[in-house]
Coordinates of C-alpha atoms and ligand atoms in Angstrom, one line a residue:
X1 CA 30.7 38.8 61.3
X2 CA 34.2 36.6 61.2
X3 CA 36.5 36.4 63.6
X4 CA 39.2 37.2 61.8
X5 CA 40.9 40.7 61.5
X6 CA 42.2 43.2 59.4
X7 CA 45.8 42.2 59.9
X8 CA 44.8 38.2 59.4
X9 CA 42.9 38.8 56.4
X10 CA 45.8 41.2 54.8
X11 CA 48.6 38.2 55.9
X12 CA 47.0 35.3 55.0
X13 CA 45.4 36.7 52.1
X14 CA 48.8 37.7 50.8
X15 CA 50.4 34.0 51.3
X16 CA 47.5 32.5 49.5
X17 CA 48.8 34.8 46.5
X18 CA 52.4 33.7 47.2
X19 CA 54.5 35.9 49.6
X20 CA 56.9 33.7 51.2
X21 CA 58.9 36.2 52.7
X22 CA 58.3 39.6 54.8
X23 CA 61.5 41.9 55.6
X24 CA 60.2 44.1 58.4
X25 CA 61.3 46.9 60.9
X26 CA 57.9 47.3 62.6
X27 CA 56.6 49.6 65.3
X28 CA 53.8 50.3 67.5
X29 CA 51.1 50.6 65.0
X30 CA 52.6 46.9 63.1
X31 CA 51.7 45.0 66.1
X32 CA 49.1 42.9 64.7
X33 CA 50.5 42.6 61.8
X34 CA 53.6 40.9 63.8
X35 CA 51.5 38.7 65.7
X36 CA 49.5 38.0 62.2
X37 CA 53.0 36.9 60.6
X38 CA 53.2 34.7 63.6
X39 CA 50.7 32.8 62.8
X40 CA 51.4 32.7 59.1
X41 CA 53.8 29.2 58.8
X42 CA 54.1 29.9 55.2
X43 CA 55.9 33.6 55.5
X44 CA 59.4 33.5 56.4
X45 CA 59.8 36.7 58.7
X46 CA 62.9 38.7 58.7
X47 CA 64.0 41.2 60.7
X48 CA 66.2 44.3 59.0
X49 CA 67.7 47.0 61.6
X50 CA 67.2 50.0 58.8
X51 CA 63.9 49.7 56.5
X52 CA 66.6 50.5 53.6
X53 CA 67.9 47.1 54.3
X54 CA 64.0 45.8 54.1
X55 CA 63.4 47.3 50.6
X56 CA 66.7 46.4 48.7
X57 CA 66.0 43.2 50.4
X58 CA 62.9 42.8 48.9
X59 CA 64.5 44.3 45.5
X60 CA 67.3 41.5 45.8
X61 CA 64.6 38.4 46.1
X62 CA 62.0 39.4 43.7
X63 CA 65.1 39.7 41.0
X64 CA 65.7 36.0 42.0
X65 CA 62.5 35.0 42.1
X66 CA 60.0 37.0 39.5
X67 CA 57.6 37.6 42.5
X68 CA 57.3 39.8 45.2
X69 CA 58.5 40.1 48.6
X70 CA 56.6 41.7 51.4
X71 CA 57.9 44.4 53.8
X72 CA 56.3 45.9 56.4
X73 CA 57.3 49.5 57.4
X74 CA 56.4 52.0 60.4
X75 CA 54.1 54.5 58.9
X76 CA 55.5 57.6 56.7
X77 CA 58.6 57.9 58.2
X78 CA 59.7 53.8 58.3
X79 CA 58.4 54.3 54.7
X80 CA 61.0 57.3 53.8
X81 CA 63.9 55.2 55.0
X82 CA 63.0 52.8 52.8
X83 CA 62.4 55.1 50.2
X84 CA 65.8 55.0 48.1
X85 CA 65.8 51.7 47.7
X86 CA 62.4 51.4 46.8
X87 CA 63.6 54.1 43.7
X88 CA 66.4 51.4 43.1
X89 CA 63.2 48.5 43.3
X90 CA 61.3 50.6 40.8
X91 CA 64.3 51.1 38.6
X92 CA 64.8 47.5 38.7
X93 CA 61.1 46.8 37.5
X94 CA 60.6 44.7 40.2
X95 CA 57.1 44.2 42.1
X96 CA 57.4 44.6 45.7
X97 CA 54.6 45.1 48.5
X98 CA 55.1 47.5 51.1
X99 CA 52.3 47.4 53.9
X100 CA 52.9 50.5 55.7
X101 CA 51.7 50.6 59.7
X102 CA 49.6 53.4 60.3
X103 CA 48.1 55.0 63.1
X104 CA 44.1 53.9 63.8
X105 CA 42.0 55.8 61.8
X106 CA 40.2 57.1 64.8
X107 CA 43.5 58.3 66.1
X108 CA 44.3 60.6 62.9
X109 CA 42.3 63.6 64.3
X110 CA 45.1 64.2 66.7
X111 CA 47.9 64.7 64.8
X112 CA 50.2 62.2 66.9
X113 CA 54.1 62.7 66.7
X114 CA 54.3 59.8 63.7
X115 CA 51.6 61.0 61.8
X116 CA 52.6 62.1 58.5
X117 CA 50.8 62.3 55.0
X118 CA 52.0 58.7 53.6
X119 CA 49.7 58.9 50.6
X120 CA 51.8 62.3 49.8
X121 CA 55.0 60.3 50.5
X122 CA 54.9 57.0 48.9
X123 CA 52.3 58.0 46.2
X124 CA 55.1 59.7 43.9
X125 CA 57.1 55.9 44.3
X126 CA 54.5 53.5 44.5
X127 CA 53.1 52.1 41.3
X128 CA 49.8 51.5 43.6
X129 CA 48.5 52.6 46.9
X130 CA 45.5 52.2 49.1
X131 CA 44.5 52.5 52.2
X132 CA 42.8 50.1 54.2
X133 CA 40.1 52.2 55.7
X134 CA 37.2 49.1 56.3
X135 CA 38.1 45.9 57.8
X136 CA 35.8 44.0 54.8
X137 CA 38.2 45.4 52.3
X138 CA 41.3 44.1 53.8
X139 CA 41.7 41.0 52.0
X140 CA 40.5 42.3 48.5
X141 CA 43.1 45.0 49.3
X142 CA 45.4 42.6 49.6
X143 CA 44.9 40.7 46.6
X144 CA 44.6 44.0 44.8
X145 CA 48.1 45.2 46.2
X146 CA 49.7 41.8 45.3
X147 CA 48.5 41.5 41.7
X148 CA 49.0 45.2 40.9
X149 CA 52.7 44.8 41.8
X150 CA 53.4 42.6 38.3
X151 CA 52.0 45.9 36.2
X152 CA 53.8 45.7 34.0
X153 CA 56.0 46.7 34.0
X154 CA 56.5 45.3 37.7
X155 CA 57.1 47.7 40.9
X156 CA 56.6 48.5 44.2
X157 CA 53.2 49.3 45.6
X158 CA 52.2 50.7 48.8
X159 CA 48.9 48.7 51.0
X160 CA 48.6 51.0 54.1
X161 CA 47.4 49.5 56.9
X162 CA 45.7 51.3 59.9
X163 CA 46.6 50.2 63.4
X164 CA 42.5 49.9 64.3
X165 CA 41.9 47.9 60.9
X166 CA 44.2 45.5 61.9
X167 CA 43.3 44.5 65.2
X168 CA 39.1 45.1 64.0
X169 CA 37.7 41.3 63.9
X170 CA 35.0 41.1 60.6
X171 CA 37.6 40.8 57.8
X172 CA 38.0 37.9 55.3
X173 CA 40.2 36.5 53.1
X174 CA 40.3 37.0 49.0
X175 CA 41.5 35.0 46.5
X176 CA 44.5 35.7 44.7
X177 CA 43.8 37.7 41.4
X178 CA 45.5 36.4 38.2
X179 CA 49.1 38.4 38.0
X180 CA 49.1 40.3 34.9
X181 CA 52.7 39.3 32.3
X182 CA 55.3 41.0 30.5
X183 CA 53.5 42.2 27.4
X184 CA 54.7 40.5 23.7
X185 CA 56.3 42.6 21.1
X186 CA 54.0 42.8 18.2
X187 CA 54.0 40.5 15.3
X188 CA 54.1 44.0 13.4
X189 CA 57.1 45.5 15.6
X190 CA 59.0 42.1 14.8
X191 CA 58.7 42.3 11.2
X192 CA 59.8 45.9 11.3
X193 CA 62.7 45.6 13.3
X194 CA 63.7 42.2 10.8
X195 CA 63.4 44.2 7.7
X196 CA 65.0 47.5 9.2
X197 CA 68.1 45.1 10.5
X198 CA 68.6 43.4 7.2
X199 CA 68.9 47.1 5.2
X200 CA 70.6 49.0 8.1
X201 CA 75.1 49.4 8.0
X202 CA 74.9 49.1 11.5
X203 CA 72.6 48.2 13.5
X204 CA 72.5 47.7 17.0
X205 CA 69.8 46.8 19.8
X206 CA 70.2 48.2 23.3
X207 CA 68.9 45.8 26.2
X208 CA 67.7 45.1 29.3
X209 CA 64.7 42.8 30.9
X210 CA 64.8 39.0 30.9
X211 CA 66.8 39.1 27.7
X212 CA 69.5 39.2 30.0
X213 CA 68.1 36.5 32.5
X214 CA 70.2 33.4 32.3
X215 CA 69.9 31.1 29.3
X216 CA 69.6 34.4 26.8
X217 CA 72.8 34.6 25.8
X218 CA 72.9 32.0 23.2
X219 CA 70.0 34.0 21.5
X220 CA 72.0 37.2 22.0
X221 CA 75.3 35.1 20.4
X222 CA 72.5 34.1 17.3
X223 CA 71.6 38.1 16.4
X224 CA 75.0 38.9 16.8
X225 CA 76.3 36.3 14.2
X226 CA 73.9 38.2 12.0
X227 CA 75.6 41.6 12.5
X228 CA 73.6 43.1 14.9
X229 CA 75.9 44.2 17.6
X230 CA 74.1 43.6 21.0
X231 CA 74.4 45.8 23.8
X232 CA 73.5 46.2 27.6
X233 CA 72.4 49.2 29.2
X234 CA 74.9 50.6 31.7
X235 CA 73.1 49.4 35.0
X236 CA 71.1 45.7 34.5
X237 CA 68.6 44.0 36.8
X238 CA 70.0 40.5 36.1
X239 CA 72.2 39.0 33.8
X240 CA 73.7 35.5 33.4
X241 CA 77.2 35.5 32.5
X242 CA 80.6 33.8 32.7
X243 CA 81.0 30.1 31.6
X244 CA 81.7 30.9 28.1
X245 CA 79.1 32.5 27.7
X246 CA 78.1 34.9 25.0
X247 CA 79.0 38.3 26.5
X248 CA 77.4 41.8 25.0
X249 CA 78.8 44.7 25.0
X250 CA 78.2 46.8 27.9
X251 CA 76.9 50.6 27.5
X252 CA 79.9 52.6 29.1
X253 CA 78.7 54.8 32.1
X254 CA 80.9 58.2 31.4
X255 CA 78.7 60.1 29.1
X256 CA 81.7 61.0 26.2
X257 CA 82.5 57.1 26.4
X258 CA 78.7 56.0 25.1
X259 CA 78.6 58.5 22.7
X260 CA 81.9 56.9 21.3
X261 CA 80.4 53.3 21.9
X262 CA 76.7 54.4 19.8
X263 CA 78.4 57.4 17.1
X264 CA 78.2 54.6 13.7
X265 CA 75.1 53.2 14.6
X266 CA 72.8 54.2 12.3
X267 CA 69.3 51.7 13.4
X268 CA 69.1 51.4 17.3
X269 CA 66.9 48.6 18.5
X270 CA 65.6 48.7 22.1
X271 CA 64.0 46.0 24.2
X272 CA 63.2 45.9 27.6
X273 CA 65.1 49.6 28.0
X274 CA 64.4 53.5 27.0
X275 CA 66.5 55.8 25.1
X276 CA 70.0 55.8 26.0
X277 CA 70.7 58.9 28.5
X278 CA 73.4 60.3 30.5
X279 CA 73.4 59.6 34.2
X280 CA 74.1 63.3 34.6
X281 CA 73.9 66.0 32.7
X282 CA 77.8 67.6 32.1
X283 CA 78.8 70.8 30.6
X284 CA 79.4 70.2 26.8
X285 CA 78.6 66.5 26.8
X286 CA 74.9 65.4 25.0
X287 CA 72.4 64.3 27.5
X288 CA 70.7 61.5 24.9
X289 CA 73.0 58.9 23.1
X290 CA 71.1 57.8 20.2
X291 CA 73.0 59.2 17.0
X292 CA 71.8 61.9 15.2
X293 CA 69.9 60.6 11.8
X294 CA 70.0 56.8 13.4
X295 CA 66.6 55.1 13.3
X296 CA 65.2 54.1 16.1
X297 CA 62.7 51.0 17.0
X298 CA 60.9 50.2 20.2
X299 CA 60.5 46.7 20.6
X300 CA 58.8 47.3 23.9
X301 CA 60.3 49.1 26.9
X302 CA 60.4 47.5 30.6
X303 CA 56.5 46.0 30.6
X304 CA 58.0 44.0 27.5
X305 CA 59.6 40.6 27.7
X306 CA 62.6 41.3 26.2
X307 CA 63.6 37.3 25.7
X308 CA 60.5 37.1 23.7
X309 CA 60.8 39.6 21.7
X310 CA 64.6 38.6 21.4
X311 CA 64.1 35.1 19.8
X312 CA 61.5 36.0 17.5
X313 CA 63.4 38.8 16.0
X314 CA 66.1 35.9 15.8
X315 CA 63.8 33.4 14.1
X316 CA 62.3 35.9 11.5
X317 CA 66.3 36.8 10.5
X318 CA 66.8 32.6 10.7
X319 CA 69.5 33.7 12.3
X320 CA 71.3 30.1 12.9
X321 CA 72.0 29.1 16.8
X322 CA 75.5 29.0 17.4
X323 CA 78.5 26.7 18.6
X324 CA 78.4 28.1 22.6
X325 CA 81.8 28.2 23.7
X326 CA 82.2 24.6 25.4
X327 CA 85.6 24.9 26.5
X328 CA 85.5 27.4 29.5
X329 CA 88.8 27.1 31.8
X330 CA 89.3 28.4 34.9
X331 CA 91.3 31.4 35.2
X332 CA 93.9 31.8 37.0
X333 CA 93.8 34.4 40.4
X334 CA 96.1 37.8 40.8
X335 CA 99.0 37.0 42.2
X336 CA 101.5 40.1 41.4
X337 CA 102.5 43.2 43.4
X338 CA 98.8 45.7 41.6
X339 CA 96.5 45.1 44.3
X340 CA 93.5 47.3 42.9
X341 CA 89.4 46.6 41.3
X342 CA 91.0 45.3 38.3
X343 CA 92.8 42.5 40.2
X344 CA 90.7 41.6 42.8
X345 CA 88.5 40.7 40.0
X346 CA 90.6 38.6 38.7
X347 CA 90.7 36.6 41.9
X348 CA 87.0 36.7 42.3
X349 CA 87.0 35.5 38.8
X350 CA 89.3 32.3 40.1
X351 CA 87.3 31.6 43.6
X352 CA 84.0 32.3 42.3
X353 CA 82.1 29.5 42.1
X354 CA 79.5 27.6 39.4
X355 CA 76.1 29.6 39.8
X356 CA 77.0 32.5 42.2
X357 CA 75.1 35.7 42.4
X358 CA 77.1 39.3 42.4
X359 CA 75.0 42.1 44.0
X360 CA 77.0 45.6 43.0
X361 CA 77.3 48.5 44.5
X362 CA 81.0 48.9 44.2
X363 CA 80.7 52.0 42.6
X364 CA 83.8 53.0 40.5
X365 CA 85.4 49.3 41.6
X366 CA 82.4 47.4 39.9
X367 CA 83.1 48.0 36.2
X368 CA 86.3 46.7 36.6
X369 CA 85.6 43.4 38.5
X370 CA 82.4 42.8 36.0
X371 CA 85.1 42.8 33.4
X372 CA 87.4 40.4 35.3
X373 CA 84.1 38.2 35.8
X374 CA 83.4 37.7 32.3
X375 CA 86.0 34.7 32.3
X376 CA 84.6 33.5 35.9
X377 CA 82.3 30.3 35.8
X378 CA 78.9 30.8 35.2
X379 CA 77.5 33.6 37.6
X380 CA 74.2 36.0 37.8
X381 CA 75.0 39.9 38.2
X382 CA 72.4 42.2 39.9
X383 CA 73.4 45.7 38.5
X384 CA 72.8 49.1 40.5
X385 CA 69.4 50.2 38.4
X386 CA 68.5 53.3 39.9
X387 CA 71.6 55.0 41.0
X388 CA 70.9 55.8 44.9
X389 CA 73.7 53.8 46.8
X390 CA 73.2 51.4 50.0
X391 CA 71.7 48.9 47.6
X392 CA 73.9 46.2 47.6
X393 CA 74.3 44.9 50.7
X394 CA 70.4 44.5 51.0
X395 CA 69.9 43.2 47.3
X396 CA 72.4 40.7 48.7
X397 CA 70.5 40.0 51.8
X398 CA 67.5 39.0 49.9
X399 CA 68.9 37.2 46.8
X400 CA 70.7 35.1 49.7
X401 CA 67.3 34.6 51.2
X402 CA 65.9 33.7 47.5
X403 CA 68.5 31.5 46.7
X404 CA 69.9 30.0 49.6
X405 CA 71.5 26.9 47.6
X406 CA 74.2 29.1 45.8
X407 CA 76.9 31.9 47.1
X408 CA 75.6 35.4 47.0
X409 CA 78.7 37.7 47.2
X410 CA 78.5 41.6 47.4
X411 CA 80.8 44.3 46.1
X412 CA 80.8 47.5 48.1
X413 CA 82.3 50.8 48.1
X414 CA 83.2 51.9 51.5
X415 CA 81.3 54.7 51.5
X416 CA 78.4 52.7 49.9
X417 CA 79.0 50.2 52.6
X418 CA 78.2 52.6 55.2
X419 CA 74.6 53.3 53.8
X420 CA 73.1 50.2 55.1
X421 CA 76.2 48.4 57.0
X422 CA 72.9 47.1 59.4
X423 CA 72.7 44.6 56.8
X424 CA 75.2 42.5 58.2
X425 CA 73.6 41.8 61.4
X426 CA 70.9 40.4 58.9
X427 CA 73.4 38.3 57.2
X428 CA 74.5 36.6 60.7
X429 CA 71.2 36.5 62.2
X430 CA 69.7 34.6 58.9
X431 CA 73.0 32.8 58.3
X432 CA 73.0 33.9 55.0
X433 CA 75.7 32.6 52.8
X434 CA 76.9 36.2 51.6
X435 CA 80.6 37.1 51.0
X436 CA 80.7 40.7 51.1
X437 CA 83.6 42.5 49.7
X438 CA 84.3 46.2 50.6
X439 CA 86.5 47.9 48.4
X440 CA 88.7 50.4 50.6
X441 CA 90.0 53.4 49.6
X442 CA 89.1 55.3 52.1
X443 CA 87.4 58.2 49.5
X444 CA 84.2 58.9 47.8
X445 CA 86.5 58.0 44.9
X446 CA 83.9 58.3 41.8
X447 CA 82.7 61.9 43.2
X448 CA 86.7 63.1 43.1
X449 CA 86.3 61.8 39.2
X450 CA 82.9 63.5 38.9
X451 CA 84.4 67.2 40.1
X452 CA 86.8 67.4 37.6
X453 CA 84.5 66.5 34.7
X454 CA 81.5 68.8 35.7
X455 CA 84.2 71.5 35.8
X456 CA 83.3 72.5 39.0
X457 CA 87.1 73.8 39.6
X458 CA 90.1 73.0 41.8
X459 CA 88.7 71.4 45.0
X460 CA 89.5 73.1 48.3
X461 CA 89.9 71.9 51.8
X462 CA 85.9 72.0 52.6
X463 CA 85.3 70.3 49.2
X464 CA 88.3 67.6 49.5
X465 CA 86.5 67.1 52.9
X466 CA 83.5 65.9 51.6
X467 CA 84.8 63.7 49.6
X468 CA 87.6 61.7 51.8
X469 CA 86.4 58.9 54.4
X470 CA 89.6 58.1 55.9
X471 CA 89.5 60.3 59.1
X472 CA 88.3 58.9 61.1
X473 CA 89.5 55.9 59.2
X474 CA 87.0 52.7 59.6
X475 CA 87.8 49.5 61.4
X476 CA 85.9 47.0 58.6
X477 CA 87.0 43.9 60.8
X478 CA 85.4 45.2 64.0
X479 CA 82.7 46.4 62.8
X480 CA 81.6 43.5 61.3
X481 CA 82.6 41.3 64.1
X482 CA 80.5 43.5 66.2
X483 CA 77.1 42.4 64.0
X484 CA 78.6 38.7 64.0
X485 CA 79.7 38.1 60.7
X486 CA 83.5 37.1 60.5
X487 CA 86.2 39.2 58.4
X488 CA 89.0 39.9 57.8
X489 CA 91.4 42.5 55.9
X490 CA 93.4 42.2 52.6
X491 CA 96.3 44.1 51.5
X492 CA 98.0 42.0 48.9
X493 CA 96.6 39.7 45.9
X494 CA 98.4 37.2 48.3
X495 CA 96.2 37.7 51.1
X496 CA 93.4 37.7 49.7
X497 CA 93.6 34.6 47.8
X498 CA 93.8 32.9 50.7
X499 CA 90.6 35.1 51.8
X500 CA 88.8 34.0 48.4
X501 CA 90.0 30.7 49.3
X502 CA 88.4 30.1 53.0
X503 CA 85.5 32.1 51.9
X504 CA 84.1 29.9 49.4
X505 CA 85.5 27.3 51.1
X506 CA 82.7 27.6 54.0
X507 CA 79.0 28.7 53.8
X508 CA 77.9 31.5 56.1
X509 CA 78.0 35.3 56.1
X510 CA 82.3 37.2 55.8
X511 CA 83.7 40.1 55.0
X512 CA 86.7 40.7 53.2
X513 CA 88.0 44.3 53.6
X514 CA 90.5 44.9 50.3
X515 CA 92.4 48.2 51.4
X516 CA 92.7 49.3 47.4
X517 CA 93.8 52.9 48.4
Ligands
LIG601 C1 71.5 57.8 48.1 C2 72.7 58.4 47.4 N1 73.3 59.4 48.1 C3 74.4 60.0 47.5 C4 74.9 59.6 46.3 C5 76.0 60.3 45.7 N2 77.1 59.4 45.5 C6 77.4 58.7 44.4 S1 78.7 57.8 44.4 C7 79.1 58.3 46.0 C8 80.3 57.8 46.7 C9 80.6 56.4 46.6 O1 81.7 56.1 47.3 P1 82.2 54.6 47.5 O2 81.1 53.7 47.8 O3 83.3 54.7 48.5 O4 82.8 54.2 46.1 P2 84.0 54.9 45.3 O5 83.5 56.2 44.7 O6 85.1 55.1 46.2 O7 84.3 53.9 44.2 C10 78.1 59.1 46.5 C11 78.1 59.7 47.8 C12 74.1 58.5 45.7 N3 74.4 58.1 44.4 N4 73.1 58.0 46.2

């Protein structure tokens, strides 16, 4: 029998397949496993104060980085507060391990305060789960968990981890399995798609994947020159922009809007994406966006690399590559008396410096500044994939911890903000060079928008209620003060120029709090 146990084996087994970094709120039952991490030079540990900071983390760093992050959650109900951002993380197609404490197998007979049914739980979200019920399986487990997190298309996956298991000497390590690719479009699908393009009116091809990683955009700019018009879906996981750059179109959010956007297409190419849909579903508006009597192709959905199948669909057209636009200029900041979204993103758009990364959850501010943006330098966006908001702030957390060499900067609504604010105490702990931008207006702004289209009627004071923040109104300089991370408020295009300015100016973790109301 080894000395080594459970928790070893799971830790080191999971370094040897590449985890370099672990964003953990542990408890009673993760104590090996902390003392295992200990032990474990090549994982960076990091401590989040809400396991929803732990998962967007981990959402945030594997967009950056193509590979997983570990987090490690106390049992079903550390698991649950991760849980919406692990929906975002699956939207995203991202792989992510969770290693979920639980209690010692011995002790599940007693039905102890924690226990909860975590298979039930995180079996619904997790693209694979086990349990590790035998110390000899812990390292295999591992390796299994790891490798099944790629899919594709990537995920998160669940590797619980019984209290006894872990501290049980008799375990050993595995070696990493081979991590499975993004599947290739067919030769067949190609050819299709080439011939339907050249006899179609108008066709387009809806997007998402690594066809919208950085560098794709020429290849985008070459179908385009060939009259394909190339669009994004509404919410991306990553996509390099800015710097003169070719820019797609964008796939508006409001239902009636993408219905306008798609109405002459009549051949709809997807890659890396499904079927257009509506986020919601709205009295008289169509739920599904691809025109009536349009063809449609699948050139793969998210298990498919999308740049692949991009460039050969551009070499069987010939399509020629195209001057880039070489002569990007800075633009110049806001400086008149609108301070709102639209402006501030112009600023941003000035300030923002070469390589950035933009983490969004500004809600209805973040269409607006990703417009603004498209003249900024060259920059990275991480879109809002799955809808449940508090993602931001802990995408930007672990895109910062990814890619510590360039400025991370986050856009928040302030009720957005408030989801998983903890992340700031993350930010100054780790010294994490992320410029966080809360966009106040003191309202659930985009749900006021939302009543009045779903024709839900005239809002009354217990409905108006739920939807304004500003009583008690929030002090967004002392609060982030309090979790160490310096800010400060802006009121004016003025003001927050100068903000812009001393921000990028200096690395570390601020706040600016733009009062937009
Ligand atoms: C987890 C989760 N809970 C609730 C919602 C519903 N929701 C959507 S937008 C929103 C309010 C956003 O407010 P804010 O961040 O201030 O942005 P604004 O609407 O003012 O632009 C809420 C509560 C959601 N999308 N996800």
């Amino acid at each position: 029998m080894t000395d080594m146990t459970g928790a070893e084996a799971i830790i080191g087994t999971l370094a040897d397949c590449g985890v370099e970094a672990c964003f953990a709120n542990p408890g009673t039952s993760e104590m090996h496993l902390v003392t295992a991490l200990d032990r474990e030079p090549r994982i960076h540990s990091v401590l989040c104060m809400f396991e929803g900071v732990a998962t967007g983390a981990a959402d945030g760093y594997a967009r950056m980085k193509s590979k997983p992050a570990l987090t490690l959650l106390h049992l079903g109900p550390g698991y649950l507060n991760g849980g919406a951002n692990i929906h975002n993380g699956r939207r995203a197609y991202v792989p992510m391990v969770n290693l979920i404490g639980d209690h010692a197998v011995s002790h599940r007979q007693y039905d102890a305060p924690l226990a909860s049914d975590i298979v039930g739980l995180a079996g619904p979200n997790s693209r694979w789960l086990k349990s590790v019920d035998h110390v000899a399986d812990a390292g295999t487990l591992a390796a299994e968990a790891y490798a099944a997190s790629f899919g594709p298309p990537p995920g998160p996956v669940s590797l619980i981890m019984p209290a006894d298991v872990a501290w049980t000497s008799g375990a050993q390590r595995a070696k990493p399995a081979a991590n499975a690719s993004l599947k290739s479009a067919s030769d067949d699908v190609i050819e299709q798609a080439g011939r339907a393009i050249t006899k179609a009116k108008q066709p387009a091809i809806l997007l998402n994947g690594t066809a919208l990683h950085p560098d794709g955009a020429e290849t985008l700019r070459r179908l385009q020159a060939q009259g394909v018009r190339v669009i994004t879906d509404t919410f991306m996981t990553r996509q390099g922009r800015g710097g003169g750059q070719f820019q797609p179109e964008r796939l508006p959010y409001f239902a009636e809007m993408a219905v306008e956007t798609l109405k002459d297409v009549d051949l709809l190419l997807l890659t890396g994406t499904k079927p257009p849909v509506a986020f919601f579903a709205y009295p008289n508006t169509p739920g599904a966006f691809t025109p009536k009597g349009a063809r449609t192709l699948n050139l793969g959905g998210p298990d498919t690399d999308s740049a692949n199948a991009i460039a050969r669909l551009a070499d069987w057209l010939d399509a020629p590559v195209q001057p880039g636009a070489a002569n990007w200029t800075r633009p110049d900041a806001a400086t008149g008396d609108k301070f709102n979204p639209h402006t501030i993103g112009m600023s941003l758009a000035h300030y923002l410096p070469e390589g950035a990364l933009i983490s969004d959850d500004g809600v209805s501010s973040g269409l607006p500044v990703y417009q603004a943006l498209s003249s900024a330098a060259r920059h990275e966006w991480l879109g809002h994939t799955g809808g449940a908001i508090g993602q931001g702030m802990p995408v930007a957390v672990g895109a910062a911890v990814a890619r510590p060499d360039v400025k991370t900067v986050c856009l928040a609504g302030d009720g957005a903000a408030m989801y998983t604010i903890q992340s700031l105490w993350t930010m100054a702990r780790e010294n994490l060079d992320v410029l966080t931008i809360v966009f106040v207006n003191n309202a659930y702004r985009i749900l006021k928008i939302e009543l009045a289209r779903t024709g839900a009627g005239n809002p009354g004071p217990a409905a108006n209620g739920m939807l304004s923040l500003g009583n008690p109104e929030i002090d967004w300089v002392k609060l982030s003060e309090s979790m160490g991370v310096a800010a400060e408020n802006a009121r004016t295009c003025v003001e927050l120029n100068d903000a812009l300015g001393r921000a990028m100016a200096t690395r570390g973790p601020r706040l600016i709090a733009c009062h937009v109301a």
